């Protein structure tokens, strides 16, 4: 198949999933055309089946905000037409689903039918999409897509609960490339961070409010009172300054390191003993899956789709959002040397269920089904 993939080319989970999906499809022989405003961060190599088309967002003195959606729709039209694509797969509803709808209508006037699959990733539904400024367009463009997928059962339910959706939503979870995400031998790194055998807690996120990084620091503060431990924070975002101030207030600065945005996150995960994900909202929790693939147990909240990944009492524990006391108790339980090896083993076994080789065929089958049903309607 010839597939066009539209996504945000940033470090965010939806962009990562879209890029890894495209790379996986190209590996098994499909021709994949990325249509984005910047080269996706994980698309930094040559492959004969991978193409990249940059959306050229022209500015003009009259525009306070350059019309990204229109430039994207125009680019989709030309790529579908000249590369003879079979399907467009857009990731993150806003504004990609509505831009795809516009491209589809334009192409229709030229006698070209292009099926559109929209994948809902999370905040496009649970946060931004619900806002009255976007809701009517989100509802309309989901209903107008030829196929819709969501990354967890919880996200599927939430979409039906909040929006007036008239079509089937298929759940296809996030996936992981276990060839990249695996525990690597990095003893020298562990020794540098934890010279006295301290336990190592890790959190990675984009430091938005929904990630509740404050809970990460507060849980660590409590754990550190009981056992020697260190905390590594990977990522950057709006909450970072506040979190640095909190560490100063709590006097934990010597044991907490802010690493900023890191590409090789698997190297940090390779030396971790516990991953913290106390999010307020989380449709799936790709960062937790990456940790599990590196044999790291998870202490998470019960937000959104996280419990569909983190099996309570098996791969870690699931807590009520914001329950610091409970999270501290469970962190200490997991970090106990008598329990840690079992949790690590279970985390890896669970991650293996989400290996790309298990999930990719679901997308391929879904594309084929969508193309057939769209063509049958003509
Ligand atoms: O979590 C983020 O802040 C990034 C966000 C995105 O849209 O890029 O991630 C969402 O999509 C990921 C991939 O499907 C999911 O694993 C994340 O759980 C989801 N984030 C939220 O729902 C907050």
Short mmCIF file of C-alpha atoms and ligand atoms in Angstrom, two decimals:
data_model
loop_
_atom_site.label_atom_id
_atom_site.label_comp_id
_atom_site.label_asym_id
_atom_site.label_seq_id
_atom_site.Cartn_x
_atom_site.Cartn_y
_atom_site.Cartn_z
CA UNK A 1 0.00 0.00 0.00
CA UNK A 2 0.96 3.65 -0.41
CA UNK A 3 0.17 5.40 2.86
CA UNK A 4 0.33 9.07 3.82
CA UNK A 5 1.02 9.75 7.51
CA UNK A 6 0.23 13.11 9.07
CA UNK A 7 1.40 13.86 12.61
CA UNK A 8 3.04 16.36 14.92
CA UNK A 9 6.76 15.84 14.30
CA UNK A 10 7.73 16.61 17.90
CA UNK A 11 8.84 14.43 20.82
CA UNK A 12 5.18 13.88 21.94
CA UNK A 13 3.74 10.37 22.11
CA UNK A 14 1.44 10.76 19.11
CA UNK A 15 4.35 11.83 16.88
CA UNK A 16 6.48 8.96 18.16
CA UNK A 17 3.74 6.39 17.51
CA UNK A 18 3.07 7.79 14.03
CA UNK A 19 6.77 7.82 13.10
CA UNK A 20 7.46 4.32 14.43
CA UNK A 21 4.34 3.06 12.66
CA UNK A 22 5.52 4.53 9.36
CA UNK A 23 8.99 3.05 9.82
CA UNK A 24 7.47 -0.35 10.64
CA UNK A 25 5.19 -0.24 7.59
CA UNK A 26 8.12 0.72 5.34
CA UNK A 27 10.15 -2.21 6.71
CA UNK A 28 7.49 -4.68 5.59
CA UNK A 29 7.35 -3.20 2.09
CA UNK A 30 4.71 -0.47 2.18
CA UNK A 31 5.49 2.95 0.73
CA UNK A 32 5.10 5.59 3.43
CA UNK A 33 4.85 9.34 2.87
CA UNK A 34 5.19 11.55 5.96
CA UNK A 35 3.42 14.89 5.61
CA UNK A 36 4.56 17.14 8.48
CA UNK A 37 5.75 20.69 9.09
CA UNK A 38 9.19 19.47 10.26
CA UNK A 39 11.22 16.29 9.86
CA UNK A 40 9.91 13.93 12.62
CA UNK A 41 12.59 13.53 15.29
CA UNK A 42 12.84 9.76 14.89
CA UNK A 43 12.95 9.89 11.08
CA UNK A 44 16.65 10.56 10.71
CA UNK A 45 17.83 7.88 8.28
CA UNK A 46 17.38 6.79 4.69
CA UNK A 47 14.98 4.03 3.64
CA UNK A 48 13.88 3.39 0.08
CA UNK A 49 10.22 3.14 1.17
CA UNK A 50 10.12 6.30 3.27
CA UNK A 51 9.35 9.77 1.89
CA UNK A 52 9.07 13.11 3.65
CA UNK A 53 6.97 16.04 2.41
CA UNK A 54 7.30 19.27 4.35
CA UNK A 55 4.23 21.43 4.87
CA UNK A 56 5.19 24.91 3.81
CA UNK A 57 3.32 27.29 6.09
CA UNK A 58 3.50 30.66 4.38
CA UNK A 59 3.11 33.72 6.54
CA UNK A 60 1.77 37.08 5.43
CA UNK A 61 1.72 40.43 7.29
CA UNK A 62 -2.08 40.27 7.51
CA UNK A 63 -2.02 36.95 9.39
CA UNK A 64 -1.51 37.03 13.13
CA UNK A 65 -1.53 33.21 12.99
CA UNK A 66 -0.31 31.42 9.87
CA UNK A 67 -3.04 29.05 8.57
CA UNK A 68 -1.31 25.67 9.20
CA UNK A 69 -4.48 23.68 8.52
CA UNK A 70 -4.90 25.12 5.02
CA UNK A 71 -1.25 24.59 4.09
CA UNK A 72 -1.51 21.02 5.39
CA UNK A 73 -4.71 20.31 3.44
CA UNK A 74 -3.10 21.67 0.26
CA UNK A 75 -0.01 19.52 0.81
CA UNK A 76 -2.18 16.44 1.40
CA UNK A 77 -3.99 17.12 -1.88
CA UNK A 78 -0.76 17.27 -3.87
CA UNK A 79 0.88 14.26 -2.19
CA UNK A 80 -2.23 12.07 -2.59
CA UNK A 81 -2.59 13.14 -6.22
CA UNK A 82 1.01 12.95 -7.42
CA UNK A 83 2.23 10.03 -5.28
CA UNK A 84 -1.03 8.12 -5.94
CA UNK A 85 -1.65 7.28 -2.28
CA UNK A 86 -4.13 4.58 -1.26
CA UNK A 87 -4.89 5.98 2.19
CA UNK A 88 -4.24 8.91 4.52
CA UNK A 89 -3.63 8.17 8.19
CA UNK A 90 -3.82 11.27 10.39
CA UNK A 91 -2.65 11.26 13.99
CA UNK A 92 -4.20 13.59 16.58
CA UNK A 93 -7.63 14.88 15.66
CA UNK A 94 -6.84 18.60 15.92
CA UNK A 95 -6.49 19.91 13.25
CA UNK A 96 -5.34 16.90 11.27
CA UNK A 97 -8.73 15.20 10.90
CA UNK A 98 -10.44 18.37 9.70
CA UNK A 99 -7.56 19.19 7.31
CA UNK A 100 -7.86 15.65 5.92
CA UNK A 101 -11.61 16.15 5.45
CA UNK A 102 -10.93 19.28 3.42
CA UNK A 103 -8.25 17.53 1.33
CA UNK A 104 -10.64 14.65 0.70
CA UNK A 105 -13.38 16.98 -0.54
CA UNK A 106 -10.98 18.82 -2.86
CA UNK A 107 -9.70 15.53 -4.28
CA UNK A 108 -13.27 14.32 -4.80
CA UNK A 109 -13.90 17.26 -7.16
CA UNK A 110 -10.94 15.95 -9.19
CA UNK A 111 -12.30 12.40 -9.32
CA UNK A 112 -9.91 11.01 -6.67
CA UNK A 113 -11.26 9.06 -3.68
CA UNK A 114 -8.94 8.89 -0.69
CA UNK A 115 -9.91 6.98 2.47
CA UNK A 116 -8.95 8.75 5.71
CA UNK A 117 -8.12 7.01 9.00
CA UNK A 118 -7.93 9.19 12.12
CA UNK A 119 -6.13 7.99 15.25
CA UNK A 120 -7.16 9.61 18.52
CA UNK A 121 -4.23 9.86 20.91
CA UNK A 122 -5.49 11.49 24.09
CA UNK A 123 -5.46 15.18 24.76
CA UNK A 124 -7.04 15.78 21.33
CA UNK A 125 -10.11 14.24 23.01
CA UNK A 126 -9.71 14.45 26.79
CA UNK A 127 -8.51 18.05 26.99
CA UNK A 128 -8.26 20.26 23.90
CA UNK A 129 -10.98 18.57 21.84
CA UNK A 130 -13.58 19.08 24.56
CA UNK A 131 -13.06 22.80 24.56
CA UNK A 132 -16.09 24.54 23.01
CA UNK A 133 -13.73 26.35 20.62
CA UNK A 134 -12.89 23.03 18.95
CA UNK A 135 -15.61 20.51 19.87
CA UNK A 136 -17.96 20.95 16.84
CA UNK A 137 -15.07 20.55 14.37
CA UNK A 138 -13.64 17.57 16.26
CA UNK A 139 -17.02 15.80 16.33
CA UNK A 140 -17.65 16.51 12.66
CA UNK A 141 -14.24 15.43 11.43
CA UNK A 142 -14.24 12.20 13.47
CA UNK A 143 -17.65 11.35 12.01
CA UNK A 144 -16.39 12.15 8.51
CA UNK A 145 -13.29 9.93 8.77
CA UNK A 146 -13.56 6.60 6.97
CA UNK A 147 -11.90 4.85 9.89
CA UNK A 148 -11.20 5.88 13.47
CA UNK A 149 -8.87 4.26 15.96
CA UNK A 150 -8.15 5.04 19.61
CA UNK A 151 -5.07 3.99 21.55
CA UNK A 152 -6.98 2.48 24.50
CA UNK A 153 -10.40 1.20 25.47
CA UNK A 154 -10.69 4.06 27.95
CA UNK A 155 -10.09 6.67 25.23
CA UNK A 156 -12.66 4.96 23.02
CA UNK A 157 -15.25 5.12 25.83
CA UNK A 158 -14.42 8.72 26.68
CA UNK A 159 -14.80 9.73 23.01
CA UNK A 160 -18.27 8.16 22.86
CA UNK A 161 -19.21 9.66 26.22
CA UNK A 162 -18.33 13.22 25.32
CA UNK A 163 -18.79 13.55 21.56
CA UNK A 164 -21.77 12.60 19.40
CA UNK A 165 -19.93 9.92 17.42
CA UNK A 166 -21.86 7.91 14.85
CA UNK A 167 -19.19 5.47 13.79
CA UNK A 168 -17.22 2.53 15.13
CA UNK A 169 -13.94 3.29 16.88
CA UNK A 170 -11.36 0.51 16.77
CA UNK A 171 -8.90 0.18 19.64
CA UNK A 172 -5.31 -0.32 18.50
CA UNK A 173 -2.92 0.21 21.42
CA UNK A 174 0.50 1.84 21.41
CA UNK A 175 3.40 -0.45 20.63
CA UNK A 176 7.14 -0.69 21.21
CA UNK A 177 10.20 -1.69 19.24
CA UNK A 178 11.87 -4.17 21.58
CA UNK A 179 15.02 -4.11 19.48
CA UNK A 180 15.57 -0.52 20.53
CA UNK A 181 13.94 -0.52 23.96
CA UNK A 182 15.71 -3.20 25.96
CA UNK A 183 17.76 -3.20 29.12
CA UNK A 184 21.34 -2.38 28.17
CA UNK A 185 24.45 -2.99 30.24
CA UNK A 186 25.16 0.49 31.66
CA UNK A 187 26.69 -0.34 35.05
CA UNK A 188 29.18 2.55 34.80
CA UNK A 189 26.25 4.94 34.37
CA UNK A 190 24.39 3.48 37.34
CA UNK A 191 27.53 3.71 39.47
CA UNK A 192 27.99 7.36 38.54
CA UNK A 193 24.43 8.25 39.58
CA UNK A 194 24.05 5.85 42.49
CA UNK A 195 27.61 5.41 43.84
CA UNK A 196 26.41 3.84 47.10
CA UNK A 197 23.90 1.40 45.65
CA UNK A 198 20.94 3.78 45.96
CA UNK A 199 17.67 2.83 44.25
CA UNK A 200 16.97 4.84 41.09
CA UNK A 201 13.54 6.31 40.35
CA UNK A 202 12.84 7.77 36.89
CA UNK A 203 10.14 9.93 35.33
CA UNK A 204 9.95 11.06 31.71
CA UNK A 205 7.38 13.49 30.35
CA UNK A 206 6.84 16.84 28.68
CA UNK A 207 6.34 18.48 32.09
CA UNK A 208 2.81 19.60 31.39
CA UNK A 209 0.39 20.04 34.31
CA UNK A 210 -1.47 16.80 33.42
CA UNK A 211 1.72 14.82 34.16
CA UNK A 212 1.67 15.85 37.87
CA UNK A 213 5.47 16.00 38.12
CA UNK A 214 4.95 17.50 41.59
CA UNK A 215 3.62 14.10 42.72
CA UNK A 216 6.76 12.45 41.35
CA UNK A 217 8.93 14.72 43.49
CA UNK A 218 6.73 14.35 46.58
CA UNK A 219 6.68 10.53 46.32
CA UNK A 220 10.45 10.56 45.89
CA UNK A 221 10.81 12.83 48.94
CA UNK A 222 8.88 10.31 51.04
CA UNK A 223 10.74 7.26 49.64
CA UNK A 224 14.11 8.92 50.23
CA UNK A 225 13.26 9.34 53.92
CA UNK A 226 13.10 5.52 54.16
CA UNK A 227 15.74 4.22 51.73
CA UNK A 228 18.79 5.71 49.98
CA UNK A 229 17.53 6.73 46.53
CA UNK A 230 17.98 9.07 43.59
CA UNK A 231 15.57 10.56 41.07
CA UNK A 232 16.18 11.30 37.38
CA UNK A 233 13.72 13.53 35.53
CA UNK A 234 13.84 13.34 31.74
CA UNK A 235 12.08 15.90 29.53
CA UNK A 236 11.22 19.54 29.69
CA UNK A 237 8.15 21.72 29.60
CA UNK A 238 6.08 24.40 31.32
CA UNK A 239 6.26 22.95 34.85
CA UNK A 240 10.03 22.51 35.00
CA UNK A 241 10.95 25.77 36.81
CA UNK A 242 8.31 25.18 39.44
CA UNK A 243 9.61 21.64 39.96
CA UNK A 244 13.18 22.86 40.40
CA UNK A 245 11.91 25.30 43.05
CA UNK A 246 10.03 22.49 44.79
CA UNK A 247 13.22 20.40 44.98
CA UNK A 248 15.01 23.35 46.58
CA UNK A 249 12.19 23.81 49.12
CA UNK A 250 12.24 20.11 50.01
CA UNK A 251 16.05 20.00 50.15
CA UNK A 252 16.26 17.14 47.64
CA UNK A 253 18.46 18.87 45.04
CA UNK A 254 21.50 16.67 45.71
CA UNK A 255 19.51 13.55 44.88
CA UNK A 256 17.43 14.81 41.95
CA UNK A 257 18.72 15.50 38.45
CA UNK A 258 16.86 17.21 35.67
CA UNK A 259 18.25 15.77 32.43
CA UNK A 260 16.17 17.78 29.94
CA UNK A 261 15.09 16.37 26.58
CA UNK A 262 17.01 13.20 25.80
CA UNK A 263 16.84 11.17 22.64
CA UNK A 264 18.39 7.98 24.02
CA UNK A 265 15.92 7.63 26.88
CA UNK A 266 16.42 3.84 26.82
CA UNK A 267 19.92 4.34 28.28
CA UNK A 268 18.47 6.03 31.36
CA UNK A 269 15.67 3.48 31.62
CA UNK A 270 18.29 0.70 31.49
CA UNK A 271 19.56 1.65 34.94
CA UNK A 272 16.20 2.50 36.56
CA UNK A 273 14.53 0.54 39.37
CA UNK A 274 11.14 2.24 39.28
CA UNK A 275 9.24 4.43 36.80
CA UNK A 276 6.72 6.97 38.09
CA UNK A 277 3.68 8.04 36.07
CA UNK A 278 1.21 9.82 38.38
CA UNK A 279 -0.66 11.56 35.50
CA UNK A 280 -4.01 13.29 35.83
CA UNK A 281 -4.89 12.17 32.29
CA UNK A 282 -3.16 9.55 30.16
CA UNK A 283 -4.86 7.76 27.31
CA UNK A 284 -2.28 4.96 27.14
CA UNK A 285 1.11 5.86 28.66
CA UNK A 286 3.71 5.16 25.98
CA UNK A 287 6.50 6.38 28.31
CA UNK A 288 5.54 3.66 30.80
CA UNK A 289 5.62 1.03 28.05
CA UNK A 290 9.13 2.18 27.09
CA UNK A 291 10.19 1.76 30.72
CA UNK A 292 8.61 -1.70 31.00
CA UNK A 293 10.45 -2.83 27.86
CA UNK A 294 13.66 -1.91 29.73
CA UNK A 295 12.50 -4.09 32.66
CA UNK A 296 11.38 -1.24 34.87
CA UNK A 297 8.27 -1.69 37.10
CA UNK A 298 5.66 1.09 37.05
CA UNK A 299 4.05 3.06 39.84
CA UNK A 300 1.22 4.93 38.17
CA UNK A 301 -2.07 6.65 38.74
CA UNK A 302 -5.28 5.03 37.55
CA UNK A 303 -5.88 7.78 34.97
CA UNK A 304 -7.37 6.94 31.55
CA UNK A 305 -5.92 3.88 29.86
CA UNK A 306 -2.90 3.35 32.16
CA UNK A 307 -4.50 0.38 33.99
CA UNK A 308 -4.87 -1.35 30.60
CA UNK A 309 -1.07 -1.41 30.48
CA UNK A 310 0.18 -1.44 34.07
CA UNK A 311 -1.28 -4.55 35.70
CA UNK A 312 -1.93 -3.71 39.35
CA UNK A 313 0.22 -5.80 41.69
CA UNK A 314 1.97 -7.54 38.77
CA UNK A 315 3.94 -5.06 36.69
CA UNK A 316 3.78 -2.40 39.42
CA UNK A 317 0.91 -0.66 41.20
CA UNK A 318 -1.94 1.61 40.21
CA UNK A 319 -2.98 4.39 42.59
CA UNK A 320 -5.75 6.96 42.90
CA UNK A 321 -4.56 10.22 41.34
CA UNK A 322 -2.62 12.29 43.89
CA UNK A 323 -2.50 9.68 46.69
CA UNK A 324 1.11 10.31 47.74
CA UNK A 325 0.91 8.16 50.87
CA UNK A 326 -0.28 5.08 48.96
CA UNK A 327 2.26 5.64 46.18
CA UNK A 328 5.07 5.91 48.74
CA UNK A 329 4.02 2.58 50.37
CA UNK A 330 3.84 0.82 47.01
CA UNK A 331 7.13 2.31 45.82
CA UNK A 332 8.86 0.92 48.91
CA UNK A 333 7.21 -2.47 48.35
CA UNK A 334 8.41 -2.67 44.72
CA UNK A 335 11.91 -1.44 45.60
CA UNK A 336 12.32 -4.10 48.30
CA UNK A 337 15.06 -6.46 47.05
CA UNK A 338 12.79 -9.41 47.79
CA UNK A 339 10.17 -8.10 45.32
CA UNK A 340 12.04 -6.09 42.70
CA UNK A 341 13.26 -8.94 40.44
CA UNK A 342 9.71 -10.32 40.03
CA UNK A 343 8.27 -6.90 39.16
CA UNK A 344 11.06 -6.35 36.62
CA UNK A 345 10.44 -9.71 34.98
CA UNK A 346 6.67 -9.09 34.87
CA UNK A 347 7.15 -5.61 33.40
CA UNK A 348 9.18 -7.01 30.51
CA UNK A 349 6.72 -9.86 29.88
CA UNK A 350 3.85 -7.36 29.68
CA UNK A 351 5.80 -5.06 27.35
CA UNK A 352 6.44 -7.99 25.00
CA UNK A 353 2.68 -8.21 24.38
CA UNK A 354 2.90 -4.72 22.84
CA UNK A 355 5.83 -5.48 20.55
CA UNK A 356 5.45 -3.73 17.20
CA UNK A 357 5.30 -7.11 15.45
CA UNK A 358 2.05 -7.86 17.34
CA UNK A 359 0.37 -4.49 16.79
CA UNK A 360 1.43 -3.56 13.23
CA UNK A 361 -0.76 -6.26 11.60
CA UNK A 362 -3.81 -4.67 13.26
CA UNK A 363 -3.10 -1.38 11.47
CA UNK A 364 -2.47 -3.12 8.14
CA UNK A 365 -5.74 -5.08 8.43
CA UNK A 366 -7.59 -1.93 9.45
CA UNK A 367 -6.23 -0.01 6.44
CA UNK A 368 -7.28 -2.79 4.09
CA UNK A 369 -10.76 -2.94 5.62
CA UNK A 370 -11.14 0.86 5.39
CA UNK A 371 -9.97 0.98 1.75
CA UNK A 372 -12.36 -1.81 0.77
CA UNK A 373 -15.39 -0.29 2.49
CA UNK A 374 -14.64 3.20 1.12
CA UNK A 375 -14.28 1.86 -2.43
CA UNK A 376 -17.47 -0.21 -2.06
CA UNK A 377 -19.42 3.02 -1.33
CA UNK A 378 -18.44 4.64 -4.64
O1 LIG B 1 1.44 12.63 26.76
C1 LIG B 1 1.67 13.63 26.09
O2 LIG B 1 1.72 14.72 26.62
C2 LIG B 1 1.88 13.55 24.60
C3 LIG B 1 0.66 13.02 23.95
C4 LIG B 1 0.63 13.31 22.47
O3 LIG B 1 -0.46 13.54 22.01
O4 LIG B 1 1.61 13.32 21.75
O5 LIG B 1 0.58 11.61 24.21
C5 LIG B 1 -0.68 10.99 24.05
O6 LIG B 1 -0.50 10.02 23.02
C6 LIG B 1 0.39 8.95 23.36
C7 LIG B 1 0.51 8.06 22.13
O7 LIG B 1 -0.70 7.52 21.73
C8 LIG B 1 -0.16 8.20 24.57
O8 LIG B 1 0.69 7.13 24.92
C9 LIG B 1 -0.24 9.18 25.76
O9 LIG B 1 -0.80 8.52 26.87
C10 LIG B 1 -1.12 10.36 25.37
N1 LIG B 1 -1.07 11.38 26.44
C11 LIG B 1 -2.14 11.75 27.15
O10 LIG B 1 -3.24 11.22 27.02
C12 LIG B 1 -1.92 12.81 28.18
#
